[in-house]
mmCIF file of C-alpha atoms in Angstrom:
data_model
loop_
_atom_site.group_PDB
_atom_site.id
_atom_site.type_symbol
_atom_site.label_atom_id
_atom_site.label_comp_id
_atom_site.label_asym_id
_atom_site.label_seq_id
_atom_site.Cartn_x
_atom_site.Cartn_y
_atom_site.Cartn_z
ATOM 1 C CA MET A 20 -18.442 26.581 -7.305
ATOM 2 C CA ALA A 21 -20.792 24.180 -5.489
ATOM 3 C CA ALA A 22 -19.534 22.309 -2.422
ATOM 4 C CA ALA A 23 -19.753 18.942 -4.208
ATOM 5 C CA ASP A 24 -17.718 20.245 -7.152
ATOM 6 C CA VAL A 25 -14.992 21.613 -4.873
ATOM 7 C CA PHE A 26 -14.825 18.325 -2.998
ATOM 8 C CA ASP A 27 -14.651 16.269 -6.202
ATOM 9 C CA GLU A 28 -11.791 18.476 -7.393
ATOM 10 C CA HIS A 29 -9.719 17.357 -4.395
ATOM 11 C CA ARG A 30 -11.088 13.836 -3.925
ATOM 12 C CA GLY A 31 -8.092 12.189 -5.636
ATOM 13 C CA ARG A 32 -5.654 13.901 -3.276
ATOM 14 C CA LEU A 33 -7.738 12.968 -0.233
ATOM 15 C CA ASN A 34 -7.898 9.317 -1.305
ATOM 16 C CA ALA A 35 -4.144 9.287 -1.903
ATOM 17 C CA VAL A 36 -3.323 10.779 1.507
ATOM 18 C CA ALA A 37 -5.738 8.501 3.371
ATOM 19 C CA TYR A 38 -4.511 5.332 1.644
ATOM 20 C CA ARG A 39 -0.867 6.016 2.451
ATOM 21 C CA VAL A 40 -1.742 6.704 6.082
ATOM 22 C CA LEU A 41 -4.083 3.728 6.463
ATOM 23 C CA GLY A 42 -3.161 1.052 3.901
ATOM 24 C CA ARG A 43 -6.730 -0.248 3.886
ATOM 25 C CA VAL A 44 -9.189 0.527 1.086
ATOM 26 C CA GLY A 45 -12.329 0.218 3.214
ATOM 27 C CA ASP A 46 -10.979 2.614 5.833
ATOM 28 C CA VAL A 47 -10.006 5.083 3.116
ATOM 29 C CA GLU A 48 -13.534 5.094 1.739
ATOM 30 C CA ASP A 49 -14.974 5.681 5.215
ATOM 31 C CA VAL A 50 -12.535 8.489 6.006
ATOM 32 C CA VAL A 51 -13.137 10.323 2.723
ATOM 33 C CA GLN A 52 -16.893 9.936 3.154
ATOM 34 C CA ASP A 53 -16.642 11.412 6.660
ATOM 35 C CA ALA A 54 -14.566 14.276 5.252
ATOM 36 C CA TRP A 55 -17.317 14.928 2.711
ATOM 37 C CA LEU A 56 -19.986 14.973 5.430
ATOM 38 C CA ARG A 57 -18.013 17.616 7.302
ATOM 39 C CA TRP A 58 -17.345 19.614 4.150
ATOM 40 C CA SER A 59 -21.027 19.536 3.176
ATOM 41 C CA THR A 60 -21.882 21.602 6.270
ATOM 42 C CA VAL A 61 -19.425 24.362 5.303
ATOM 43 C CA ASP A 62 -19.981 27.288 2.955
ATOM 44 C CA PRO A 63 -17.084 26.969 0.429
ATOM 45 C CA ALA A 64 -17.037 30.751 0.030
ATOM 46 C CA THR A 65 -15.834 31.068 3.632
ATOM 47 C CA VAL A 66 -12.836 28.753 3.126
ATOM 48 C CA GLY A 67 -9.758 30.476 1.722
ATOM 49 C CA ASP A 68 -7.849 27.278 0.871
ATOM 50 C CA PRO A 69 -10.194 24.315 0.292
ATOM 51 C CA GLU A 70 -7.332 21.867 -0.317
ATOM 52 C CA ALA A 71 -5.672 22.692 2.986
ATOM 53 C CA TYR A 72 -8.995 22.459 4.808
ATOM 54 C CA LEU A 73 -9.885 19.085 3.287
ATOM 55 C CA VAL A 74 -6.407 17.588 3.743
ATOM 56 C CA ARG A 75 -6.463 18.718 7.383
ATOM 57 C CA VAL A 76 -9.835 17.060 8.008
ATOM 58 C CA THR A 77 -8.864 13.894 6.142
ATOM 59 C CA THR A 78 -5.504 13.610 7.902
ATOM 60 C CA ARG A 79 -6.996 13.924 11.375
ATOM 61 C CA LEU A 80 -9.743 11.416 10.569
ATOM 62 C CA ALA A 81 -7.143 9.010 9.166
ATOM 63 C CA ILE A 82 -4.931 9.305 12.253
ATOM 64 C CA ASP A 83 -7.899 8.511 14.509
ATOM 65 C CA ARG A 84 -8.918 5.582 12.297
ATOM 66 C CA LEU A 85 -5.360 4.222 12.231
ATOM 67 C CA ARG A 86 -5.128 4.227 16.014
ATOM 68 C CA SER A 87 -8.168 1.970 16.304
ATOM 69 C CA ALA A 88 -7.013 -0.167 13.361
ATOM 70 C CA GLN A 89 -3.639 -0.817 14.972
ATOM 71 C CA ALA A 90 -5.391 -2.044 18.109
ATOM 72 C CA ARG A 91 -7.459 -4.471 16.006
ATOM 73 C CA ARG A 92 -4.355 -5.759 14.212
ATOM 74 C CA GLU A 93 -2.979 -7.133 17.488
ATOM 75 C CA HIS A 94 -5.481 -9.974 17.025
ATOM 76 C CA TYR A 95 -4.911 -10.440 13.278
ATOM 77 C CA VAL A 96 -4.234 -14.017 12.167
ATOM 78 C CA GLY A 97 -0.797 -14.354 10.560
ATOM 79 C CA PRO A 98 1.239 -11.589 8.887
ATOM 80 C CA TRP A 99 -0.553 -8.339 8.028
ATOM 81 C CA LEU A 100 -0.085 -6.704 4.618
ATOM 82 C CA PRO A 101 -1.699 -3.543 3.202
ATOM 83 C CA GLU A 102 -4.618 -3.912 0.825
ATOM 84 C CA PRO A 103 -3.764 -3.852 -2.899
ATOM 85 C CA LEU A 104 -4.851 -0.766 -4.814
ATOM 86 C CA LEU A 105 -5.175 -0.199 -8.547
ATOM 87 C CA THR A 106 -2.832 2.579 -9.680
ATOM 88 C CA SER A 107 -2.437 4.259 -13.037
ATOM 89 C CA PRO A 108 0.690 3.913 -15.209
ATOM 90 C CA ASP A 109 1.636 7.550 -14.578
ATOM 91 C CA VAL A 110 2.023 6.761 -10.859
ATOM 92 C CA ALA A 111 4.427 3.923 -11.672
ATOM 93 C CA GLU A 112 6.511 6.254 -13.834
ATOM 94 C CA ARG A 113 7.020 8.709 -10.943
ATOM 95 C CA VAL A 114 9.472 6.788 -8.785
ATOM 96 C CA ALA A 115 8.980 8.677 -5.503
ATOM 97 C CA LEU A 116 5.192 8.506 -5.740
ATOM 98 C CA ALA A 117 5.219 4.827 -6.704
ATOM 99 C CA ASP A 118 7.540 3.984 -3.817
ATOM 100 C CA SER A 119 5.256 5.727 -1.329
ATOM 101 C CA VAL A 120 2.365 3.442 -2.288
ATOM 102 C CA SER A 121 4.270 0.150 -2.668
ATOM 103 C CA THR A 122 3.337 -2.665 -0.299
ATOM 104 C CA ALA A 123 6.961 -2.750 0.885
ATOM 105 C CA MET A 124 6.936 0.915 1.925
ATOM 106 C CA LEU A 125 3.465 0.712 3.433
ATOM 107 C CA LEU A 126 4.648 -2.232 5.515
ATOM 108 C CA VAL A 127 7.598 -0.203 6.830
ATOM 109 C CA LEU A 128 5.213 2.644 7.677
ATOM 110 C CA GLU A 129 3.248 0.234 9.861
ATOM 111 C CA SER A 130 6.030 0.458 12.461
ATOM 112 C CA LEU A 131 5.545 4.229 12.869
ATOM 113 C CA THR A 132 3.085 5.831 15.240
ATOM 114 C CA PRO A 133 -0.056 7.199 13.533
ATOM 115 C CA LEU A 134 1.199 10.776 13.897
ATOM 116 C CA GLU A 135 4.675 9.917 12.575
ATOM 117 C CA ARG A 136 3.152 8.103 9.629
ATOM 118 C CA ALA A 137 0.863 10.984 8.704
ATOM 119 C CA VAL A 138 3.677 13.523 8.956
ATOM 120 C CA PHE A 139 6.021 11.342 6.904
ATOM 121 C CA VAL A 140 3.411 10.801 4.174
ATOM 122 C CA LEU A 141 2.464 14.465 3.944
ATOM 123 C CA ARG A 142 6.103 15.562 3.791
ATOM 124 C CA GLU A 143 7.778 12.864 1.712
ATOM 125 C CA ALA A 144 4.995 11.803 -0.662
ATOM 126 C CA PHE A 145 3.170 15.105 -1.144
ATOM 127 C CA GLY A 146 5.801 17.720 -0.355
ATOM 128 C CA TYR A 147 3.809 19.815 2.099
ATOM 129 C CA SER A 148 5.877 22.219 4.184
ATOM 130 C CA HIS A 149 6.409 21.687 7.899
ATOM 131 C CA ALA A 150 4.235 24.727 8.558
ATOM 132 C CA GLU A 151 1.396 23.310 6.457
ATOM 133 C CA ILE A 152 1.655 19.916 8.133
ATOM 134 C CA ALA A 153 1.621 21.570 11.547
ATOM 135 C CA SER A 154 -1.751 23.098 10.714
ATOM 136 C CA PHE A 155 -3.021 19.753 9.398
ATOM 137 C CA VAL A 156 -2.155 17.750 12.513
ATOM 138 C CA GLY A 157 -2.598 20.433 15.170
ATOM 139 C CA ARG A 158 1.024 20.546 16.342
ATOM 140 C CA SER A 159 3.678 23.248 16.427
ATOM 141 C CA GLU A 160 6.037 23.563 13.471
ATOM 142 C CA VAL A 161 8.988 22.703 15.707
ATOM 143 C CA SER A 162 7.234 19.542 16.866
ATOM 144 C CA VAL A 163 6.408 18.563 13.289
ATOM 145 C CA ARG A 164 10.030 19.018 12.219
ATOM 146 C CA GLN A 165 11.159 16.710 15.006
ATOM 147 C CA THR A 166 8.479 14.145 14.171
ATOM 148 C CA ALA A 167 9.363 14.256 10.468
ATOM 149 C CA ALA A 168 13.067 13.750 11.200
ATOM 150 C CA ARG A 169 12.343 10.864 13.559
ATOM 151 C CA ALA A 170 10.015 9.172 11.069
ATOM 152 C CA ARG A 171 12.448 9.626 8.178
ATOM 153 C CA ALA A 172 15.325 8.150 10.186
ATOM 154 C CA HIS A 173 13.197 5.150 11.152
ATOM 155 C CA VAL A 174 12.105 4.523 7.565
ATOM 156 C CA GLU A 175 15.651 4.805 6.232
ATOM 157 C CA GLU A 176 16.859 2.324 8.840
ATOM 158 C CA HIS A 177 14.221 -0.296 8.045
ATOM 159 C CA ARG A 178 13.529 0.069 4.342
ATOM 160 C CA VAL A 179 15.178 -1.939 1.576
ATOM 161 C CA ARG A 180 16.075 -0.105 -1.633
ATOM 162 C CA TYR A 181 14.245 -2.185 -4.208
ATOM 163 C CA ASP A 182 14.705 -1.964 -7.967
ATOM 164 C CA THR A 183 12.477 0.657 -9.596
ATOM 165 C CA ASP A 184 13.065 -0.004 -13.308
ATOM 166 C CA LEU A 185 9.645 -0.942 -14.653
ATOM 167 C CA ALA A 186 10.940 -2.970 -17.604
ATOM 168 C CA THR A 187 13.068 -5.157 -15.326
ATOM 169 C CA ARG A 188 10.230 -5.619 -12.858
ATOM 170 C CA ALA A 189 7.812 -6.611 -15.612
ATOM 171 C CA GLU A 190 10.281 -9.052 -17.195
ATOM 172 C CA VAL A 191 11.103 -10.769 -13.881
ATOM 173 C CA THR A 192 7.419 -10.911 -12.960
ATOM 174 C CA GLU A 193 6.627 -12.723 -16.200
ATOM 175 C CA ARG A 194 9.496 -15.190 -15.650
ATOM 176 C CA PHE A 195 8.369 -15.789 -12.087
ATOM 177 C CA LEU A 196 4.804 -16.403 -13.222
ATOM 178 C CA ALA A 197 5.871 -18.806 -15.972
ATOM 179 C CA ALA A 198 8.028 -20.818 -13.564
ATOM 180 C CA CYS A 199 5.222 -21.095 -10.993
ATOM 181 C CA ALA A 200 2.615 -22.000 -13.604
ATOM 182 C CA GLY A 201 4.897 -24.663 -15.076
ATOM 183 C CA GLY A 202 5.933 -26.059 -11.693
ATOM 184 C CA ASP A 203 9.573 -25.539 -12.677
ATOM 185 C CA LEU A 204 11.599 -25.355 -9.471
ATOM 186 C CA ARG A 205 14.897 -24.689 -11.286
ATOM 187 C CA LYS A 206 13.568 -21.723 -13.255
ATOM 188 C CA LEU A 207 11.850 -20.344 -10.185
ATOM 189 C CA VAL A 208 15.060 -20.489 -8.167
ATOM 190 C CA GLU A 209 16.838 -18.579 -10.966
ATOM 191 C CA VAL A 210 14.736 -15.457 -10.321
ATOM 192 C CA LEU A 211 14.930 -15.570 -6.506
ATOM 193 C CA ALA A 212 17.599 -13.937 -4.352
ATOM 194 C CA PRO A 213 19.365 -16.171 -1.796
ATOM 195 C CA GLY A 214 17.764 -14.371 1.156
ATOM 196 C CA VAL A 215 14.299 -14.121 -0.377
ATOM 197 C CA GLU A 216 11.332 -13.960 1.992
ATOM 198 C CA LEU A 217 7.677 -14.797 1.447
ATOM 199 C CA VAL A 218 5.049 -12.896 3.435
ATOM 200 C CA SER A 219 1.541 -14.312 3.029
ATOM 201 C CA ASP A 220 -1.608 -12.587 4.260
ATOM 202 C CA GLY A 221 -4.661 -14.839 4.408
ATOM 203 C CA GLY A 222 -6.052 -13.273 7.554
ATOM 204 C CA GLY A 223 -7.328 -16.652 8.693
ATOM 205 C CA LEU A 224 -9.882 -16.506 5.873
ATOM 206 C CA ALA A 225 -7.809 -18.159 3.131
ATOM 207 C CA PRO A 226 -5.038 -20.779 3.158
ATOM 208 C CA ALA A 227 -1.687 -19.079 3.796
ATOM 209 C CA PRO A 228 1.438 -19.681 5.917
ATOM 210 C CA ARG A 229 1.056 -17.919 9.261
ATOM 211 C CA LYS A 230 4.755 -17.131 9.499
ATOM 212 C CA VAL A 231 7.205 -15.449 7.150
ATOM 213 C CA ILE A 232 9.137 -18.023 5.096
ATOM 214 C CA THR A 233 12.785 -17.205 4.425
ATOM 215 C CA GLY A 234 15.397 -18.821 2.205
ATOM 216 C CA LEU A 235 15.593 -19.684 -1.475
ATOM 217 C CA GLU A 236 14.684 -23.376 -1.342
ATOM 218 C CA LEU A 237 11.938 -23.033 1.264
ATOM 219 C CA VAL A 238 10.295 -20.117 -0.528
ATOM 220 C CA ALA A 239 10.490 -21.792 -3.937
ATOM 221 C CA LYS A 240 8.887 -24.991 -2.631
ATOM 222 C CA ALA A 241 6.205 -23.046 -0.771
ATOM 223 C CA LEU A 242 5.331 -21.121 -3.938
ATOM 224 C CA LEU A 243 5.039 -24.270 -6.044
ATOM 225 C CA THR A 244 2.900 -25.882 -3.353
ATOM 226 C CA PHE A 245 0.667 -22.827 -3.330
ATOM 227 C CA ALA A 246 0.442 -22.818 -7.142
ATOM 228 C CA GLY A 247 -0.627 -26.457 -7.047
ATOM 229 C CA ARG A 248 -3.515 -25.581 -4.724
ATOM 230 C CA LEU A 249 -5.033 -22.831 -6.857
ATOM 231 C CA PRO A 250 -8.707 -23.169 -7.737
ATOM 232 C CA GLU A 251 -9.540 -25.260 -10.766
ATOM 233 C CA ALA A 252 -8.989 -23.439 -14.071
ATOM 234 C CA PRO A 253 -7.791 -20.175 -12.507
ATOM 235 C CA SER A 254 -7.341 -17.062 -14.639
ATOM 236 C CA ILE A 255 -4.072 -15.217 -14.145
ATOM 237 C CA SER A 256 -3.123 -11.769 -15.393
ATOM 238 C CA LEU A 257 -0.809 -8.854 -14.658
ATOM 239 C CA ALA A 258 -2.154 -5.573 -13.289
ATOM 240 C CA GLN A 259 -0.733 -2.226 -12.209
ATOM 241 C CA LEU A 260 -1.179 -2.319 -8.440
ATOM 242 C CA ASN A 261 0.537 -0.134 -5.855
ATOM 243 C CA GLY A 262 2.762 1.560 -8.385
ATOM 244 C CA GLY A 263 4.067 -1.465 -10.286
ATOM 245 C CA PRO A 264 3.310 -4.798 -11.940
ATOM 246 C CA ALA A 265 1.536 -7.402 -9.834
ATOM 247 C CA ILE A 266 0.167 -10.877 -10.468
ATOM 248 C CA VAL A 267 -3.562 -11.369 -9.926
ATOM 249 C CA VAL A 268 -5.172 -14.810 -9.742
ATOM 250 C CA TYR A 269 -8.912 -14.929 -10.420
ATOM 251 C CA SER A 270 -11.380 -17.628 -9.458
ATOM 252 C CA ALA A 271 -14.664 -17.523 -11.381
ATOM 253 C CA GLY A 272 -13.842 -13.946 -12.368
ATOM 254 C CA THR A 273 -13.273 -12.800 -8.777
ATOM 255 C CA PRO A 274 -9.808 -11.752 -7.508
ATOM 256 C CA ALA A 275 -8.512 -14.524 -5.229
ATOM 257 C CA VAL A 276 -4.812 -13.693 -4.856
ATOM 258 C CA ALA A 277 -2.557 -10.694 -5.480
ATOM 259 C CA VAL A 278 1.208 -11.213 -5.609
ATOM 260 C CA PHE A 279 3.830 -8.463 -5.426
ATOM 261 C CA LEU A 280 7.504 -9.029 -6.226
ATOM 262 C CA HIS A 281 10.168 -6.694 -4.819
ATOM 263 C CA LEU A 282 13.538 -6.912 -6.573
ATOM 264 C CA VAL A 283 17.123 -6.180 -5.634
ATOM 265 C CA ASP A 284 19.690 -6.302 -8.467
ATOM 266 C CA GLY A 285 17.209 -8.021 -10.754
ATOM 267 C CA LEU A 286 16.337 -10.848 -8.364
ATOM 268 C CA VAL A 287 13.230 -11.272 -6.210
ATOM 269 C CA ARG A 288 14.144 -10.322 -2.636
ATOM 270 C CA SER A 289 10.672 -10.143 -1.112
ATOM 271 C CA ILE A 290 7.278 -11.558 -2.094
ATOM 272 C CA HIS A 291 4.004 -10.246 -0.723
ATOM 273 C CA LEU A 292 1.092 -12.620 -1.305
ATOM 274 C CA ILE A 293 -2.389 -11.463 -0.319
ATOM 275 C CA SER A 294 -5.247 -13.974 -0.357
ATOM 276 C CA ASN A 295 -7.493 -12.552 2.367
ATOM 277 C CA PRO A 296 -10.730 -12.010 0.398
ATOM 278 C CA GLU A 297 -11.611 -8.986 2.519
ATOM 279 C CA LYS A 298 -8.479 -7.225 1.245
ATOM 280 C CA LEU A 299 -9.026 -7.586 -2.499
ATOM 281 C CA SER A 300 -11.759 -5.014 -3.111
ATOM 282 C CA GLY A 301 -9.211 -2.611 -4.602
ATOM 283 C CA VAL A 302 -8.121 -5.157 -7.244
ATOM 284 C CA PRO A 303 -9.770 -4.713 -10.651
ATOM 285 C CA PRO A 304 -12.149 -7.376 -12.001
ATOM 286 C CA MET A 305 -10.847 -9.937 -14.453
ATOM 287 C CA PRO A 306 -10.117 -8.244 -17.795
ATOM 288 C CA PRO A 307 -12.306 -9.347 -20.704
ATOM 289 C CA ALA A 308 -10.920 -12.038 -23.008
ATOM 290 C CA SER A 309 -9.251 -10.553 -26.069
#
């Protein structure tokens, strides 16, 4: 099999690993391209396990890229959220895989070191053994076990167990959207949890609160204010992003905002709103009118 064919066979896995480690579509594309450049200099016949080789290269490139990205984020304007990514329905139906790519989980992973994050992703999302991960990251198996345990404990301490039922998520998303579009404060409050928080990522390039807003009334009013400032005649639709339903607002056919709702007991506990135009390249174009 030609080198390009072998690489294409594993490209989906490499993209998936890199995205969960990095949370940024542009960085993922660069890392996978660099992995291809390295692979293109190798004779595939000399590689006993191409998947292991390519995952090892991609993981190490992603760790290096994440280290520099985290340094840049110290100067980021306002809250930072991962870039939205189009996912297929089969991802959403696999709860563990969908959770590993949700914006809520990716945000928790931001508090890990690059090595901890890579080890956690490879173990928890993809099920690689500690021995395999050790070869990927260039550490001993004992060290990887310790890193994996430390990362898992940190994630469990900081994560919130959000609802995973797709039907409930879709129904609440539609109610939320209808309330915002109609400017109905009462109906909007009905779908929000008392301790709801709104995290908005405009990156200084789009209007967005530069602090997290917490509390039912404050969040509801902020959302209605935001809805009232949408571009003239916006197009709004639902899309499968990051393993679940998301709201996408289009302006002149271009994605302008992506909104993710995270539910607890059927109520919206956390809202992630991304309006930074540099972060919307992974959102699909506006669907054609039916």
